[in-house]
């Protein structure tokens, strides 16, 4: 009861833009009830905004308190991806997909990247396909680019080219979009010199 009271108080303080007070009350809530998954999660989010290294620990404790609570996994995945800890990314995306098989384009994409980085190309390809299928609005065009790389490695240059062109359409201007344009040019010249398949 006291833990819930502290948690509710913290939510009000966060809404009023008083993060220090909210953090104190969330810490009080998890002290009273160490199994309060939602309070650990909200504490982790607050710490994440403050760029605190304690955020990952709070998300871990949220999961330990309730392994079926999905939201903390997303944050752990993002943190691990930024740190290029690909095994952690793979483990956490797999756990999240077990709990929520519908996933999201971003979740499937990060799962594909982790698989690719760890040399699991077939699993990466499957996740790329799922990311693209779950993303009719092309919110994660990097999945198209990654799938193109996989297809190019398999010598399916026309398929790779098709996915790169889709990625180029939806990527915001910047280094990644420039890279895709270069990849398209390289593949176009490679397919032009390729003998026609019989």
Coordinates of N, CA and C in Angstrom, one line a residue:
X1 N 0.8 -1.2 0.0 CA 0.0 0.0 0.0 C 0.9 1.3 0.0
X2 N 1.9 1.3 0.9 CA 2.8 2.4 1.0 C 3.6 2.6 -0.3
X3 N 4.0 1.5 -0.9 CA 4.8 1.5 -2.1 C 3.9 2.1 -3.2
X4 N 2.7 1.7 -3.3 CA 1.8 2.2 -4.3 C 1.6 3.7 -4.1
X5 N 1.4 4.1 -2.9 CA 1.2 5.5 -2.5 C 2.5 6.3 -3.0
X6 N 3.7 5.8 -2.7 CA 4.9 6.5 -3.2 C 5.0 6.6 -4.7
X7 N 4.6 5.5 -5.3 CA 4.6 5.4 -6.8 C 3.6 6.4 -7.4
X8 N 2.4 6.5 -6.9 CA 1.4 7.5 -7.4 C 1.9 8.9 -7.2
X9 N 2.5 9.1 -6.0 CA 3.0 10.5 -5.7 C 4.1 10.8 -6.8
X10 N 5.0 9.9 -7.1 CA 6.1 10.1 -8.0 C 5.5 10.4 -9.4
X11 N 4.4 9.7 -9.8 CA 3.8 9.9 -11.1 C 3.3 11.4 -11.2
X12 N 2.7 11.8 -10.1 CA 2.2 13.2 -10.1 C 3.4 14.2 -10.2
X13 N 4.5 13.9 -9.5 CA 5.6 14.8 -9.5 C 6.3 14.8 -10.9
X14 N 6.3 13.7 -11.6 CA 6.9 13.6 -12.9 C 6.1 14.5 -13.9
X15 N 4.7 14.3 -13.7 CA 3.8 15.1 -14.6 C 4.0 16.6 -14.4
X16 N 4.3 17.0 -13.1 CA 4.6 18.4 -12.8 C 6.0 18.8 -13.1
X17 N 6.8 17.9 -13.8 CA 8.1 18.2 -14.2 C 9.1 18.4 -12.9
X18 N 8.9 17.5 -12.0 CA 9.8 17.5 -10.8 C 10.5 16.2 -10.7
X19 N 11.5 16.0 -11.6 CA 12.1 14.6 -11.7 C 12.9 14.2 -10.5
X20 N 13.5 15.2 -9.8 CA 14.3 14.8 -8.5 C 13.3 14.2 -7.5
X21 N 12.2 14.9 -7.3 CA 11.2 14.4 -6.3 C 10.6 13.1 -6.7
X22 N 10.3 13.0 -8.0 CA 9.8 11.7 -8.5 C 10.7 10.6 -8.3
X23 N 12.0 10.8 -8.6 CA 13.0 9.8 -8.4 C 13.1 9.3 -6.9
X24 N 13.1 10.3 -6.0 CA 13.1 9.9 -4.6 C 11.9 9.1 -4.2
X25 N 10.7 9.4 -4.7 CA 9.5 8.6 -4.3 C 9.5 7.3 -5.0
X26 N 10.1 7.2 -6.2 CA 10.2 5.9 -6.9 C 11.2 5.0 -6.1
X27 N 12.3 5.6 -5.7 CA 13.3 4.8 -4.9 C 12.6 4.3 -3.6
X28 N 11.8 5.2 -3.0 CA 11.1 4.8 -1.8 C 10.1 3.6 -2.1
X29 N 9.4 3.7 -3.2 CA 8.5 2.6 -3.6 C 9.2 1.3 -3.7
X30 N 10.4 1.3 -4.4 CA 11.0 0.0 -4.6 C 11.8 -0.5 -3.4
X31 N 12.1 0.5 -2.5 CA 12.6 0.1 -1.2 C 11.6 -0.7 -0.4
X32 N 10.4 -0.1 -0.3 CA 9.3 -0.7 0.4 C 8.9 -2.1 -0.2
X33 N 8.8 -2.1 -1.6 CA 8.4 -3.3 -2.3 C 9.4 -3.6 -3.4
X34 N 10.5 -4.4 -3.2 CA 11.5 -4.7 -4.2 C 10.9 -5.4 -5.4
X35 N 9.7 -6.0 -5.3 CA 9.1 -6.7 -6.4 C 8.1 -5.8 -7.3
X36 N 8.2 -4.5 -7.1 CA 7.3 -3.6 -7.8 C 7.9 -3.3 -9.2
X37 N 7.5 -4.1 -10.1 CA 8.1 -4.0 -11.5 C 7.9 -2.7 -12.2
X38 N 6.7 -2.2 -12.1 CA 6.3 -0.9 -12.8 C 7.1 0.3 -12.2
X39 N 7.3 0.2 -10.8 CA 8.1 1.3 -10.2 C 9.6 1.3 -10.6
X40 N 10.1 0.0 -10.7 CA 11.5 -0.1 -11.1 C 11.6 0.4 -12.6
X41 N 10.6 0.1 -13.4 CA 10.6 0.5 -14.8 C 10.6 2.0 -14.9
X42 N 9.7 2.7 -14.2 CA 9.6 4.1 -14.2 C 10.9 4.8 -13.7
X43 N 11.5 4.2 -12.6 CA 12.7 4.7 -12.1 C 13.8 4.6 -13.2
X44 N 13.9 3.5 -13.9 CA 14.8 3.3 -15.0 C 14.7 4.4 -16.1
X45 N 13.4 4.7 -16.4 CA 13.1 5.7 -17.4 C 13.6 7.0 -17.0
X46 N 13.4 7.4 -15.7 CA 13.9 8.7 -15.2 C 15.4 8.7 -15.2
X47 N 16.0 7.6 -14.8 CA 17.5 7.6 -14.8 C 18.1 7.6 -16.2
X48 N 17.3 7.0 -17.2 CA 17.8 7.0 -18.6 C 17.8 8.5 -19.1
X49 N 16.7 9.2 -18.8 CA 16.7 10.6 -19.2 C 17.8 11.4 -18.7
X50 N 18.2 11.1 -17.4 CA 19.4 11.8 -16.8 C 20.7 11.2 -17.2
X51 N 20.7 10.2 -18.2 CA 21.9 9.5 -18.6 C 22.7 8.8 -17.5
X52 N 21.9 8.3 -16.5 CA 22.5 7.7 -15.4 C 22.8 6.2 -15.7
X53 N 24.0 5.7 -15.3 CA 24.3 4.3 -15.6 C 23.5 3.3 -14.8
X54 N 22.7 3.9 -13.8 CA 21.9 3.0 -13.0 C 20.6 2.6 -13.7
X55 N 20.3 3.2 -14.8 CA 19.1 2.9 -15.6 C 19.0 1.4 -15.9
X56 N 20.1 0.9 -16.5 CA 20.0 -0.5 -16.9 C 19.8 -1.4 -15.7
X57 N 20.3 -1.1 -14.6 CA 20.1 -1.9 -13.4 C 18.7 -1.9 -12.9
X58 N 18.1 -0.7 -13.0 CA 16.6 -0.6 -12.7 C 15.8 -1.4 -13.6
X59 N 16.1 -1.4 -14.9 CA 15.3 -2.2 -15.9 C 15.5 -3.7 -15.6
X60 N 16.7 -4.1 -15.3 CA 17.0 -5.5 -14.9 C 16.1 -5.9 -13.7
X61 N 16.1 -5.0 -12.7 CA 15.3 -5.3 -11.5 C 13.8 -5.4 -11.8
X62 N 13.4 -4.5 -12.7 CA 12.0 -4.6 -13.2 C 11.6 -5.9 -13.8
X63 N 12.5 -6.4 -14.6 CA 12.4 -7.7 -15.3 C 12.5 -8.9 -14.2
X64 N 13.4 -8.7 -13.3 CA 13.5 -9.7 -12.2 C 12.3 -9.8 -11.4
X65 N 11.6 -8.7 -11.2 CA 10.4 -8.6 -10.4 C 9.2 -9.3 -11.1
X66 N 9.2 -9.0 -12.5 CA 8.2 -9.6 -13.3 C 8.7 -9.9 -14.7
X67 N 9.2 -11.1 -14.9 CA 9.8 -11.5 -16.2 C 8.9 -11.3 -17.4
X68 N 7.6 -11.2 -17.2 CA 6.6 -11.1 -18.3 C 6.3 -9.7 -18.6
X69 N 6.9 -8.7 -17.9 CA 6.6 -7.3 -18.1 C 7.5 -6.8 -19.3
X70 N 6.9 -6.5 -20.4 CA 7.6 -6.2 -21.7 C 8.4 -4.9 -21.7
X71 N 7.8 -3.8 -21.3 CA 8.5 -2.5 -21.6 C 10.0 -2.4 -21.2
X72 N 10.5 -2.9 -20.1 CA 11.9 -2.8 -19.8 C 12.8 -3.4 -20.8
X73 N 12.4 -4.4 -21.5 CA 13.2 -5.1 -22.5 C 13.6 -4.1 -23.6
X74 N 12.7 -3.3 -24.0 CA 12.9 -2.3 -25.1 C 14.1 -1.4 -24.8
X75 N 14.1 -0.9 -23.5 CA 15.1 0.0 -23.1 C 16.5 -0.7 -23.0
X76 N 16.5 -2.0 -22.5 CA 17.7 -2.7 -22.4 C 18.3 -3.0 -23.8
X77 N 17.4 -3.3 -24.7 CA 17.8 -3.5 -26.1 C 18.5 -2.3 -26.7
X78 N 17.9 -1.1 -26.5 CA 18.4 0.1 -27.1 C 19.8 0.4 -26.4
X79 N 19.9 0.3 -25.1 CA 21.1 0.5 -24.4 C 22.2 -0.4 -24.9
X80 N 21.9 -1.7 -25.0 CA 22.9 -2.7 -25.5 C 23.3 -2.4 -26.9
X81 N 22.4 -2.0 -27.8 CA 22.7 -1.7 -29.2 C 23.6 -0.5 -29.3
X82 N 23.4 0.5 -28.5 CA 24.3 1.7 -28.5 C 25.7 1.3 -28.0
X83 N 25.8 0.4 -27.1 CA 27.1 -0.1 -26.6 C 27.7 -1.2 -27.4
X84 N 26.9 -1.6 -28.5 CA 27.4 -2.6 -29.4 C 27.6 -4.0 -28.7
X85 N 26.8 -4.2 -27.7 CA 26.8 -5.5 -27.0 C 25.8 -6.4 -27.6
X86 N 26.2 -7.0 -28.7 CA 25.3 -7.7 -29.6 C 24.6 -9.0 -29.0
X87 N 25.4 -9.7 -28.2 CA 24.8 -10.9 -27.5 C 23.6 -10.4 -26.6
X88 N 23.8 -9.3 -25.9 CA 22.8 -8.8 -25.0 C 21.6 -8.3 -25.8
X89 N 21.8 -7.7 -27.0 CA 20.7 -7.3 -27.9 C 20.0 -8.5 -28.3
X90 N 20.7 -9.6 -28.7 CA 20.0 -10.8 -29.2 C 19.2 -11.4 -28.1
X91 N 19.8 -11.6 -26.9 CA 19.1 -12.2 -25.8 C 17.8 -11.4 -25.4
X92 N 17.9 -10.1 -25.3 CA 16.8 -9.3 -24.9 C 15.7 -9.2 -26.0
X93 N 16.1 -9.1 -27.3 CA 15.1 -9.1 -28.3 C 14.4 -10.4 -28.4
X94 N 15.1 -11.5 -28.2 CA 14.5 -12.9 -28.2 C 13.5 -13.0 -27.1
X95 N 13.9 -12.5 -25.9 CA 13.0 -12.6 -24.7 C 11.7 -11.8 -25.0
X96 N 11.9 -10.6 -25.5 CA 10.8 -9.7 -25.8 C 9.9 -10.3 -26.8
X97 N 10.5 -10.9 -27.9 CA 9.6 -11.6 -28.9 C 8.9 -12.8 -28.4
X98 N 9.5 -13.5 -27.4 CA 8.8 -14.6 -26.8 C 7.5 -14.1 -26.1
X99 N 7.6 -12.9 -25.4 CA 6.5 -12.4 -24.7 C 5.5 -11.7 -25.6
X100 N 6.0 -11.1 -26.7 CA 5.2 -10.3 -27.6 C 5.6 -10.7 -29.0
X101 N 5.1 -11.9 -29.5 CA 5.5 -12.4 -30.8 C 5.2 -11.5 -32.0
X102 N 4.2 -10.6 -31.8 CA 3.9 -9.6 -32.9 C 5.1 -8.7 -33.1
X103 N 5.8 -8.4 -32.1 CA 7.0 -7.6 -32.1 C 6.7 -6.2 -32.7
X104 N 7.8 -5.6 -33.2 CA 7.6 -4.2 -33.9 C 8.7 -4.2 -34.9
X105 N 8.6 -3.3 -35.9 CA 9.7 -3.3 -37.0 C 11.0 -3.0 -36.3
X106 N 11.1 -2.1 -35.3 CA 12.4 -1.8 -34.7 C 13.0 -3.1 -34.0
X107 N 12.1 -3.8 -33.3 CA 12.5 -5.0 -32.5 C 13.1 -6.0 -33.5
X108 N 12.4 -6.3 -34.6 CA 12.8 -7.3 -35.5 C 14.1 -6.8 -36.2
X109 N 14.2 -5.5 -36.5 CA 15.4 -5.0 -37.1 C 16.7 -5.2 -36.2
X110 N 16.5 -4.8 -34.9 CA 17.6 -4.9 -34.0 C 18.0 -6.4 -33.7
X111 N 17.0 -7.3 -33.7 CA 17.3 -8.7 -33.6 C 18.1 -9.2 -34.9
X112 N 17.7 -8.6 -36.0 CA 18.4 -9.0 -37.3 C 19.9 -8.5 -37.2
X113 N 20.1 -7.3 -36.8 CA 21.4 -6.7 -36.7 C 22.3 -7.5 -35.7
X114 N 21.7 -7.9 -34.6 CA 22.4 -8.7 -33.6 C 22.8 -10.0 -34.2
X115 N 21.9 -10.7 -34.8 CA 22.2 -12.0 -35.5 C 23.3 -11.8 -36.5
X116 N 23.2 -10.8 -37.3 CA 24.2 -10.5 -38.4 C 25.6 -10.3 -37.7
X117 N 25.6 -9.5 -36.7 CA 26.9 -9.2 -36.0 C 27.5 -10.5 -35.4
X118 N 26.6 -11.4 -35.0 CA 27.1 -12.6 -34.4 C 27.3 -13.8 -35.4
X119 N 27.2 -13.4 -36.7 CA 27.4 -14.4 -37.8 C 26.3 -15.4 -38.0
X120 N 25.1 -15.0 -37.5 CA 23.9 -15.9 -37.8 C 23.1 -15.4 -38.9
X121 N 23.6 -15.5 -40.1 CA 23.0 -14.9 -41.3 C 21.5 -15.3 -41.6
X122 N 21.3 -16.6 -41.4 CA 19.9 -17.1 -41.7 C 18.9 -16.5 -40.7
X123 N 19.3 -16.5 -39.5 CA 18.4 -15.9 -38.5 C 18.2 -14.4 -38.7
X124 N 19.3 -13.7 -39.2 CA 19.2 -12.3 -39.5 C 18.3 -12.1 -40.7
X125 N 18.3 -12.9 -41.7 CA 17.5 -12.8 -42.8 C 16.0 -13.0 -42.4
X126 N 15.7 -14.0 -41.6 CA 14.3 -14.2 -41.1 C 13.8 -12.9 -40.4
X127 N 14.6 -12.4 -39.5 CA 14.2 -11.2 -38.8 C 14.0 -10.0 -39.7
X128 N 14.9 -9.8 -40.7 CA 14.7 -8.8 -41.7 C 13.4 -8.9 -42.4
X129 N 13.0 -10.1 -42.8 CA 11.7 -10.3 -43.5 C 10.6 -9.9 -42.6
X130 N 10.7 -10.3 -41.3 CA 9.6 -10.0 -40.4 C 9.5 -8.4 -40.1
X131 N 10.7 -7.8 -40.0 CA 10.7 -6.3 -39.8 C 10.0 -5.6 -41.0
X132 N 10.3 -6.1 -42.2 CA 9.8 -5.5 -43.4 C 8.3 -5.7 -43.5
X133 N 7.9 -7.0 -43.2 CA 6.4 -7.3 -43.2 C 5.6 -6.6 -42.2
X134 N 6.2 -6.3 -41.1 CA 5.5 -5.6 -40.0 C 5.6 -4.1 -40.2
X135 N 6.1 -3.6 -41.3 CA 6.4 -2.2 -41.4 C 5.9 -1.6 -42.7
X136 N 4.6 -1.6 -43.0 CA 4.1 -1.1 -44.2 C 4.3 0.4 -44.4
X137 N 4.5 1.1 -43.3 CA 4.8 2.6 -43.3 C 6.3 2.9 -43.5
X138 N 7.1 1.9 -43.6 CA 8.6 2.0 -43.7 C 9.2 3.0 -42.7
X139 N 8.8 2.7 -41.4 CA 9.4 3.5 -40.3 C 10.8 3.0 -40.0
X140 N 11.2 1.8 -40.4 CA 12.5 1.3 -40.1 C 13.2 0.9 -41.5
X141 N 13.5 1.9 -42.3 CA 14.1 1.6 -43.6 C 15.4 0.9 -43.6
X142 N 16.1 1.0 -42.4 CA 17.4 0.3 -42.3 C 17.2 -1.2 -42.4
X143 N 16.0 -1.8 -42.2 CA 15.8 -3.2 -42.3 C 15.9 -3.6 -43.8
X144 N 15.4 -2.7 -44.7 CA 15.5 -2.9 -46.1 C 17.0 -3.0 -46.5
X145 N 17.8 -2.1 -46.0 CA 19.2 -2.0 -46.3 C 19.9 -3.2 -45.8
X146 N 19.7 -3.7 -44.6 CA 20.3 -4.9 -44.1 C 19.9 -6.1 -44.9
X147 N 18.7 -6.2 -45.3 CA 18.2 -7.3 -46.1 C 18.9 -7.3 -47.4
X148 N 19.1 -6.1 -48.0 CA 19.9 -6.0 -49.2 C 21.3 -6.5 -49.1
X149 N 21.9 -6.2 -48.0 CA 23.3 -6.7 -47.7 C 23.3 -8.2 -47.7
X150 N 22.3 -8.8 -47.0 CA 22.2 -10.3 -46.9 C 22.1 -10.9 -48.3
X151 N 21.2 -10.3 -49.1 CA 20.9 -10.8 -50.5 C 22.1 -10.6 -51.4
X152 N 22.8 -9.5 -51.2 CA 24.0 -9.3 -52.0 C 25.1 -10.3 -51.7
X153 N 25.2 -10.7 -50.4 CA 26.2 -11.7 -50.0 C 25.8 -13.1 -50.6
X154 N 24.5 -13.3 -50.8 CA 24.0 -14.5 -51.4 C 24.0 -14.4 -53.0
X155 N 24.6 -13.4 -53.5 CA 24.7 -13.1 -54.9 C 23.3 -12.9 -55.6
X156 N 22.3 -12.5 -54.8 CA 21.0 -12.1 -55.4 C 21.1 -10.6 -55.6
X157 N 21.8 -10.2 -56.6 CA 22.0 -8.7 -56.8 C 20.7 -8.0 -57.2
X158 N 19.9 -8.5 -58.1 CA 18.6 -7.8 -58.4 C 17.7 -7.7 -57.1
X159 N 17.6 -8.7 -56.3 CA 16.9 -8.6 -55.1 C 17.4 -7.6 -54.1
X160 N 18.8 -7.6 -54.0 CA 19.4 -6.6 -53.1 C 19.1 -5.2 -53.6
X161 N 19.2 -5.0 -54.9 CA 19.0 -3.7 -55.5 C 17.6 -3.2 -55.3
X162 N 16.6 -4.1 -55.4 CA 15.2 -3.7 -55.1 C 15.0 -3.2 -53.7
X163 N 15.6 -3.9 -52.7 CA 15.5 -3.5 -51.3 C 16.2 -2.2 -51.0
X164 N 17.4 -2.0 -51.7 CA 18.1 -0.7 -51.5 C 17.4 0.4 -52.0
X165 N 16.7 0.2 -53.1 CA 15.9 1.3 -53.7 C 14.7 1.7 -52.8
X166 N 14.1 0.8 -52.1 CA 13.1 1.1 -51.1 C 13.7 1.8 -50.0
X167 N 14.8 1.4 -49.5 CA 15.5 2.0 -48.3 C 15.8 3.5 -48.7
X168 N 16.3 3.7 -49.9 CA 16.7 5.1 -50.4 C 15.5 6.0 -50.4
X169 N 14.3 5.4 -50.7 CA 13.1 6.3 -50.7 C 12.7 6.8 -49.4
X170 N 13.0 6.0 -48.3 CA 12.4 6.3 -47.0 C 13.5 6.8 -46.0
X171 N 14.8 6.7 -46.3 CA 15.8 7.1 -45.4 C 15.9 8.6 -45.4
X172 N 16.0 9.3 -44.2 CA 16.2 10.7 -44.1 C 17.5 11.1 -44.7
X173 N 17.7 12.3 -45.2 CA 19.0 12.7 -45.8 C 20.1 12.6 -44.7
X174 N 21.3 12.2 -45.1 CA 22.3 12.0 -44.1 C 23.3 10.9 -44.6
X175 N 24.3 10.6 -43.7 CA 25.3 9.7 -44.1 C 24.8 8.3 -44.5
X176 N 23.7 7.8 -43.9 CA 23.2 6.5 -44.2 C 22.5 6.5 -45.6
X177 N 21.8 7.6 -45.9 CA 21.2 7.7 -47.2 C 22.2 7.8 -48.3
X178 N 23.3 8.5 -48.0 CA 24.4 8.6 -49.0 C 25.1 7.2 -49.2
X179 N 25.2 6.5 -48.1 CA 25.8 5.1 -48.3 C 24.9 4.3 -49.2
X180 N 23.6 4.3 -48.9 CA 22.7 3.5 -49.7 C 22.8 3.9 -51.2
X181 N 22.9 5.2 -51.5 CA 23.0 5.6 -52.9 C 24.2 5.1 -53.5
X182 N 25.3 5.0 -52.8 CA 26.6 4.5 -53.3 C 26.4 3.0 -53.5
X183 N 25.7 2.3 -52.6 CA 25.5 0.8 -52.7 C 24.7 0.5 -54.0
X184 N 23.7 1.4 -54.2 CA 22.8 1.2 -55.4 C 23.7 1.4 -56.7
X185 N 24.5 2.4 -56.7 CA 25.3 2.6 -57.9 C 26.3 1.4 -58.1
X186 N 26.9 0.9 -57.0 CA 27.8 -0.2 -57.2 C 27.0 -1.5 -57.7
X187 N 25.8 -1.7 -57.2 CA 25.1 -2.9 -57.6 C 24.6 -2.7 -59.0
X188 N 24.2 -1.5 -59.4 CA 23.7 -1.3 -60.8 C 24.8 -1.6 -61.8
X189 N 26.0 -1.1 -61.4 CA 27.1 -1.4 -62.4 C 27.5 -2.9 -62.4
X190 N 27.4 -3.5 -61.2 CA 27.6 -5.0 -61.1 C 26.6 -5.8 -61.9
X191 N 25.3 -5.4 -61.8 CA 24.3 -6.2 -62.5 C 24.4 -5.9 -64.0
X192 N 24.8 -4.7 -64.4 CA 25.0 -4.4 -65.8 C 26.0 -5.3 -66.4
X193 N 27.1 -5.6 -65.7 CA 28.2 -6.4 -66.3 C 27.9 -7.9 -66.1
X194 N 26.9 -8.3 -65.3 CA 26.6 -9.7 -65.1 C 26.0 -10.3 -66.3
X195 N 26.5 -11.5 -66.7 CA 25.8 -12.2 -67.8 C 24.4 -12.6 -67.4
X196 N 23.5 -12.5 -68.4 CA 22.1 -12.8 -68.1 C 21.9 -14.2 -67.6
X197 N 21.1 -14.5 -66.6 CA 20.9 -15.8 -66.1 C 20.1 -16.6 -67.2
X198 N 20.5 -17.9 -67.3 CA 19.9 -18.7 -68.3 C 18.6 -19.4 -67.8

